[in-house]
């Protein structure tokens, strides 16, 4: 019996060590800046970007022909955050754009830059914390970035209203993690200058999207791996993985929103968009792009995407 108990204890100990090891491995490669990889995220998203390369190359050349400048702010916890600012035609319209996980501001809005700049919008392409040229060791997954968004909004208001002495109307546009950022920010007290939010393929919370990825791609249970990751993240990054959930935050939203999602998104399921839409307390519209994968909606059907933007902004931007 003693030998049996010792064997069982040794087996349980080995399982515990293995579970802890797997949890820390998952945590580091998902949350720690030095370990996250753009190539891995693109592969997991399942979207074939190669077929859009000619279109993206053309639009990038057009975007880069516009004058731009690097701008900086400091986050509430002392990080130096970077953005790229396109003044455009210097009108009273502005859009602040938030990119997806492992991306950066100048990458995710190549396509949409033509839409916004041609319609007279100033564009601020933000590098979220721990991405691009912004500081930060741990990814914010919208939970931290929503507070950074408030500071970027203040930057835009100061730039246009205080320096150029004209009123400004601001849109917030987010893709994937950036979409969750702007939706999480919708539950905060936003300045009156923020007129609307566009969310493209947002997830509800880090915990829920990680659970989906573990189940669908790795065939692993979320427990206890995410419980361990949540504990570590509270210590390291300062927030819990379900501390801020877009589907809960939008219950406090007042500004109008346009929610966009691809019907074939396997990375962030379309059901998350439906849940957020049901909960959204402010005026809302929805566009589900048939056959589009993760973050593919604009490229899959640019006409429908731009028509939805025209209809949405036409009712809120004067």
Short mmCIF file of C-alpha atoms in Angstrom, two decimals:
data_model
loop_
_atom_site.label_atom_id
_atom_site.label_comp_id
_atom_site.label_asym_id
_atom_site.label_seq_id
_atom_site.Cartn_x
_atom_site.Cartn_y
_atom_site.Cartn_z
CA UNK A 1 0.00 0.00 0.00
CA UNK A 2 2.84 2.39 0.85
CA UNK A 3 4.44 1.74 -2.52
CA UNK A 4 1.08 2.32 -4.23
CA UNK A 5 0.56 5.61 -2.41
CA UNK A 6 4.08 6.75 -3.20
CA UNK A 7 3.52 5.87 -6.85
CA UNK A 8 0.22 7.74 -6.95
CA UNK A 9 1.78 10.78 -5.26
CA UNK A 10 4.68 10.73 -7.70
CA UNK A 11 2.26 10.49 -10.65
CA UNK A 12 0.15 13.37 -9.36
CA UNK A 13 3.26 15.42 -8.72
CA UNK A 14 4.49 14.79 -12.24
CA UNK A 15 1.08 15.78 -13.65
CA UNK A 16 1.10 18.97 -11.59
CA UNK A 17 4.58 19.90 -12.77
CA UNK A 18 3.59 19.18 -16.38
CA UNK A 19 0.43 21.28 -16.04
CA UNK A 20 2.35 24.15 -14.51
CA UNK A 21 4.97 23.93 -17.22
CA UNK A 22 2.35 23.94 -19.97
CA UNK A 23 0.56 26.87 -18.35
CA UNK A 24 3.67 28.99 -18.08
CA UNK A 25 4.65 28.10 -21.64
CA UNK A 26 1.21 29.14 -22.92
CA UNK A 27 1.34 32.32 -20.85
CA UNK A 28 4.77 33.44 -22.03
CA UNK A 29 4.09 32.86 -25.72
CA UNK A 30 0.74 34.63 -25.51
CA UNK A 31 1.30 37.56 -23.15
CA UNK A 32 5.01 38.36 -23.06
CA UNK A 33 6.19 40.74 -25.77
CA UNK A 34 9.46 38.97 -26.45
CA UNK A 35 7.68 35.66 -27.06
CA UNK A 36 4.65 36.60 -29.17
CA UNK A 37 5.07 36.14 -32.93
CA UNK A 38 3.17 37.78 -35.77
CA UNK A 39 3.69 34.76 -38.03
CA UNK A 40 2.15 32.43 -35.46
CA UNK A 41 -0.89 34.68 -35.04
CA UNK A 42 -1.42 34.92 -38.81
CA UNK A 43 -1.24 31.15 -39.12
CA UNK A 44 -3.71 30.64 -36.28
CA UNK A 45 -6.14 33.18 -37.73
CA UNK A 46 -6.59 30.99 -40.78
CA UNK A 47 -6.87 33.90 -43.24
CA UNK A 48 -5.00 33.57 -46.55
CA UNK A 49 -3.55 37.04 -47.06
CA UNK A 50 -1.48 36.18 -50.12
CA UNK A 51 -4.40 36.74 -52.51
CA UNK A 52 -4.79 40.31 -51.26
CA UNK A 53 -1.13 41.30 -51.58
CA UNK A 54 -1.46 43.20 -54.90
CA UNK A 55 -4.36 45.23 -53.50
CA UNK A 56 -2.51 45.88 -50.24
CA UNK A 57 0.66 46.93 -52.06
CA UNK A 58 -1.24 49.48 -54.12
CA UNK A 59 -3.09 50.88 -51.12
CA UNK A 60 0.08 51.05 -49.05
CA UNK A 61 1.78 53.14 -51.73
CA UNK A 62 -1.19 55.49 -51.69
CA UNK A 63 -1.15 55.70 -47.89
CA UNK A 64 2.58 56.39 -47.72
CA UNK A 65 2.23 59.26 -50.19
CA UNK A 66 0.43 61.29 -47.49
CA UNK A 67 2.51 63.36 -45.03
CA UNK A 68 2.73 61.78 -41.59
CA UNK A 69 4.56 62.14 -38.28
CA UNK A 70 5.44 60.06 -35.24
CA UNK A 71 3.61 61.14 -32.08
CA UNK A 72 3.92 60.00 -28.47
CA UNK A 73 1.96 59.94 -25.23
CA UNK A 74 2.59 58.48 -21.78
CA UNK A 75 0.20 55.90 -20.34
CA UNK A 76 -1.20 56.06 -16.83
CA UNK A 77 1.37 53.50 -15.72
CA UNK A 78 4.30 55.31 -17.30
CA UNK A 79 4.74 53.62 -20.68
CA UNK A 80 5.79 55.65 -23.71
CA UNK A 81 3.21 54.92 -26.41
CA UNK A 82 3.63 55.58 -30.13
CA UNK A 83 1.27 56.57 -32.90
CA UNK A 84 1.53 57.62 -36.54
CA UNK A 85 -0.48 60.74 -37.36
CA UNK A 86 -1.81 61.66 -40.78
CA UNK A 87 -3.18 65.21 -40.72
CA UNK A 88 -4.78 64.67 -44.13
CA UNK A 89 -6.74 67.72 -45.26
CA UNK A 90 -6.88 69.09 -41.69
CA UNK A 91 -10.66 69.02 -41.38
CA UNK A 92 -12.74 68.62 -38.23
CA UNK A 93 -13.04 64.84 -38.81
CA UNK A 94 -10.68 62.35 -37.20
CA UNK A 95 -10.41 58.60 -36.72
CA UNK A 96 -8.22 56.85 -34.14
CA UNK A 97 -7.37 53.30 -35.20
CA UNK A 98 -6.40 50.37 -32.97
CA UNK A 99 -4.74 47.28 -34.46
CA UNK A 100 -4.92 43.57 -33.74
CA UNK A 101 -2.81 41.23 -31.62
CA UNK A 102 0.90 41.10 -32.64
CA UNK A 103 0.33 43.73 -35.34
CA UNK A 104 0.90 47.51 -35.33
CA UNK A 105 -0.91 50.63 -36.42
CA UNK A 106 0.73 51.02 -39.82
CA UNK A 107 -0.14 47.44 -40.81
CA UNK A 108 -3.83 46.92 -40.07
CA UNK A 109 -5.20 50.06 -41.72
CA UNK A 110 -3.50 49.96 -45.11
CA UNK A 111 -6.80 49.22 -46.83
CA UNK A 112 -8.98 51.57 -44.84
CA UNK A 113 -6.52 54.45 -45.05
CA UNK A 114 -7.79 55.15 -48.56
CA UNK A 115 -11.36 55.29 -47.30
CA UNK A 116 -10.70 57.68 -44.44
CA UNK A 117 -8.11 59.98 -46.02
CA UNK A 118 -10.14 60.41 -49.21
CA UNK A 119 -13.11 61.52 -47.10
CA UNK A 120 -11.17 64.19 -45.27
CA UNK A 121 -10.44 62.35 -42.02
CA UNK A 122 -7.30 62.85 -40.01
CA UNK A 123 -5.93 59.42 -39.07
CA UNK A 124 -4.09 58.41 -35.92
CA UNK A 125 -2.73 54.87 -36.17
CA UNK A 126 -1.91 53.73 -32.65
CA UNK A 127 0.69 51.15 -31.63
CA UNK A 128 -0.94 49.51 -28.64
CA UNK A 129 1.19 48.75 -25.57
CA UNK A 130 3.82 46.03 -26.10
CA UNK A 131 3.43 46.42 -29.88
CA UNK A 132 5.24 48.36 -32.60
CA UNK A 133 7.24 51.28 -31.22
CA UNK A 134 5.23 51.50 -27.99
CA UNK A 135 6.75 50.38 -24.72
CA UNK A 136 5.42 47.57 -22.57
CA UNK A 137 6.45 44.05 -21.67
CA UNK A 138 2.99 42.48 -21.46
CA UNK A 139 0.12 42.61 -23.96
CA UNK A 140 -2.90 44.58 -22.71
CA UNK A 141 -5.58 42.66 -24.69
CA UNK A 142 -7.86 45.70 -24.56
CA UNK A 143 -8.13 45.62 -20.78
CA UNK A 144 -5.20 47.98 -20.33
CA UNK A 145 -5.42 49.52 -23.79
CA UNK A 146 -8.91 50.96 -23.23
CA UNK A 147 -7.39 53.36 -20.67
CA UNK A 148 -4.63 54.22 -23.13
CA UNK A 149 -7.39 54.96 -25.67
CA UNK A 150 -8.69 57.74 -23.44
CA UNK A 151 -5.27 59.39 -23.55
CA UNK A 152 -5.11 59.10 -27.32
CA UNK A 153 -8.55 60.73 -27.54
CA UNK A 154 -7.29 63.57 -25.34
CA UNK A 155 -4.24 63.89 -27.62
CA UNK A 156 -6.47 64.30 -30.68
CA UNK A 157 -8.70 66.85 -28.95
CA UNK A 158 -5.67 68.90 -27.89
CA UNK A 159 -4.15 68.67 -31.36
CA UNK A 160 -7.21 69.88 -33.24
CA UNK A 161 -9.09 72.06 -30.78
CA UNK A 162 -6.30 73.68 -28.80
CA UNK A 163 -3.58 73.93 -31.44
CA UNK A 164 -5.67 74.45 -34.56
CA UNK A 165 -8.69 76.05 -32.87
CA UNK A 166 -11.44 74.04 -34.53
CA UNK A 167 -13.93 71.52 -33.12
CA UNK A 168 -13.25 67.84 -33.81
CA UNK A 169 -15.50 64.85 -34.41
CA UNK A 170 -13.78 61.57 -33.55
CA UNK A 171 -14.39 57.97 -34.61
CA UNK A 172 -12.75 55.02 -32.86
CA UNK A 173 -12.01 52.10 -35.21
CA UNK A 174 -10.59 48.83 -33.94
CA UNK A 175 -9.65 45.49 -35.51
CA UNK A 176 -9.55 42.24 -33.50
CA UNK A 177 -7.79 43.12 -30.21
CA UNK A 178 -8.15 46.77 -31.22
CA UNK A 179 -11.88 46.23 -31.70
CA UNK A 180 -12.13 44.80 -28.20
CA UNK A 181 -10.17 47.83 -27.01
CA UNK A 182 -12.66 50.34 -28.41
CA UNK A 183 -15.66 48.32 -27.20
CA UNK A 184 -14.19 48.05 -23.72
CA UNK A 185 -13.61 51.80 -23.85
CA UNK A 186 -17.30 52.32 -24.71
CA UNK A 187 -18.15 51.58 -21.09
CA UNK A 188 -15.97 54.46 -19.89
CA UNK A 189 -16.91 58.13 -19.81
CA UNK A 190 -15.96 59.20 -23.32
CA UNK A 191 -15.61 62.88 -24.30
CA UNK A 192 -18.46 64.37 -26.32
CA UNK A 193 -16.11 64.63 -29.30
CA UNK A 194 -16.27 60.84 -29.74
CA UNK A 195 -19.18 60.33 -32.12
CA UNK A 196 -19.00 56.63 -32.93
CA UNK A 197 -17.21 53.29 -32.64
CA UNK A 198 -16.42 50.79 -35.40
CA UNK A 199 -15.53 47.30 -34.20
CA UNK A 200 -14.18 44.71 -36.65
CA UNK A 201 -13.99 41.10 -35.35
CA UNK A 202 -13.80 41.85 -31.62
CA UNK A 203 -13.52 39.19 -28.92
CA UNK A 204 -15.43 39.42 -25.66
CA UNK A 205 -12.52 38.86 -23.25
CA UNK A 206 -9.01 37.37 -23.27
CA UNK A 207 -10.26 34.46 -21.18
CA UNK A 208 -13.05 33.57 -23.58
CA UNK A 209 -10.96 33.82 -26.74
CA UNK A 210 -8.15 31.80 -25.13
CA UNK A 211 -10.69 29.16 -24.10
CA UNK A 212 -11.92 28.99 -27.69
CA UNK A 213 -8.38 28.69 -29.08
CA UNK A 214 -7.41 25.97 -26.58
CA UNK A 215 -10.53 23.95 -27.42
CA UNK A 216 -10.65 24.45 -31.19
CA UNK A 217 -6.96 24.47 -32.14
CA UNK A 218 -5.18 22.52 -29.42
CA UNK A 219 -8.02 20.30 -28.15
CA UNK A 220 -7.09 21.18 -24.57
CA UNK A 221 -9.31 22.05 -21.59
CA UNK A 222 -9.15 25.61 -20.29
CA UNK A 223 -8.93 24.42 -16.66
CA UNK A 224 -6.55 24.69 -14.91
CA UNK A 225 -4.29 26.29 -17.52
CA UNK A 226 -6.22 29.58 -17.77
CA UNK A 227 -6.68 29.77 -14.01
CA UNK A 228 -2.91 29.63 -13.60
CA UNK A 229 -2.40 32.12 -16.46
CA UNK A 230 -4.94 34.46 -14.90
CA UNK A 231 -3.13 34.39 -11.56
CA UNK A 232 0.24 35.04 -13.21
CA UNK A 233 -1.16 37.82 -15.38
CA UNK A 234 -2.60 39.66 -12.38
CA UNK A 235 0.86 39.63 -10.84
CA UNK A 236 2.83 40.44 -14.00
CA UNK A 237 0.54 42.59 -16.17
CA UNK A 238 -1.84 43.93 -13.56
CA UNK A 239 -5.18 42.65 -14.83
CA UNK A 240 -7.27 39.49 -14.86
CA UNK A 241 -8.12 37.69 -18.09
CA UNK A 242 -11.85 38.27 -17.63
CA UNK A 243 -11.55 41.46 -15.61
CA UNK A 244 -12.74 43.47 -18.59
CA UNK A 245 -15.20 41.86 -20.96
CA UNK A 246 -16.44 43.74 -24.03
CA UNK A 247 -19.86 42.07 -23.84
CA UNK A 248 -20.29 43.47 -20.32
CA UNK A 249 -18.75 46.88 -20.92
CA UNK A 250 -21.03 47.68 -23.87
CA UNK A 251 -24.03 47.53 -21.55
CA UNK A 252 -22.90 50.99 -20.43
CA UNK A 253 -22.27 52.32 -23.95
CA UNK A 254 -23.93 55.51 -25.15
CA UNK A 255 -22.16 56.33 -28.43
CA UNK A 256 -23.37 54.63 -31.64
CA UNK A 257 -21.49 51.54 -32.84
CA UNK A 258 -21.05 49.56 -36.03
CA UNK A 259 -20.12 45.93 -35.36
CA UNK A 260 -18.47 44.01 -38.22
CA UNK A 261 -17.49 40.35 -38.32
CA UNK A 262 -16.70 37.62 -40.84
CA UNK A 263 -19.08 34.67 -40.94
CA UNK A 264 -16.16 32.21 -41.27
CA UNK A 265 -13.94 33.61 -38.55
CA UNK A 266 -12.49 30.57 -36.79
CA UNK A 267 -10.07 32.55 -34.60
CA UNK A 268 -12.65 34.82 -32.96
CA UNK A 269 -16.05 33.18 -33.56
CA UNK A 270 -18.87 35.30 -34.97
CA UNK A 271 -20.96 34.30 -31.96
CA UNK A 272 -18.90 36.77 -29.91
CA UNK A 273 -20.02 39.58 -32.22
CA UNK A 274 -23.64 38.47 -31.78
CA UNK A 275 -23.29 38.47 -27.99
CA UNK A 276 -21.73 41.94 -27.98
CA UNK A 277 -24.42 43.22 -30.35
CA UNK A 278 -27.22 41.91 -28.10
CA UNK A 279 -25.69 43.64 -25.10
CA UNK A 280 -24.80 46.94 -26.77
CA UNK A 281 -26.80 49.64 -24.98
CA UNK A 282 -26.28 52.50 -27.44
CA UNK A 283 -27.50 52.87 -31.03
CA UNK A 284 -26.05 50.01 -33.07
CA UNK A 285 -25.66 48.52 -36.52
CA UNK A 286 -24.19 45.21 -37.63
CA UNK A 287 -22.49 43.88 -40.76
CA UNK A 288 -21.70 40.17 -41.09
CA UNK A 289 -19.55 39.60 -44.18
CA UNK A 290 -20.37 36.24 -45.72
CA UNK A 291 -17.37 33.95 -46.16
CA UNK A 292 -14.87 36.28 -44.49
CA UNK A 293 -12.30 34.94 -42.05
CA UNK A 294 -10.58 36.76 -39.23
CA UNK A 295 -9.94 40.45 -40.03
CA UNK A 296 -10.71 39.69 -43.68
CA UNK A 297 -14.03 41.49 -43.99
CA UNK A 298 -12.76 44.66 -45.67
CA UNK A 299 -10.70 42.78 -48.24
CA UNK A 300 -13.38 40.14 -48.85
CA UNK A 301 -16.09 42.69 -49.64
CA UNK A 302 -14.77 46.28 -49.66
CA UNK A 303 -17.94 47.59 -51.30
CA UNK A 304 -20.21 46.29 -48.54
CA UNK A 305 -17.75 47.39 -45.85
CA UNK A 306 -17.47 50.95 -47.20
CA UNK A 307 -21.22 51.17 -47.78
CA UNK A 308 -21.79 50.21 -44.12
CA UNK A 309 -19.26 52.85 -43.03
CA UNK A 310 -20.94 55.48 -45.23
CA UNK A 311 -24.36 54.70 -43.79
CA UNK A 312 -23.08 54.62 -40.22
CA UNK A 313 -20.97 57.78 -40.34
CA UNK A 314 -23.57 59.65 -42.38
CA UNK A 315 -25.85 59.67 -39.38
CA UNK A 316 -23.29 60.83 -36.80
CA UNK A 317 -20.59 62.92 -38.55
CA UNK A 318 -21.74 66.36 -39.69
#
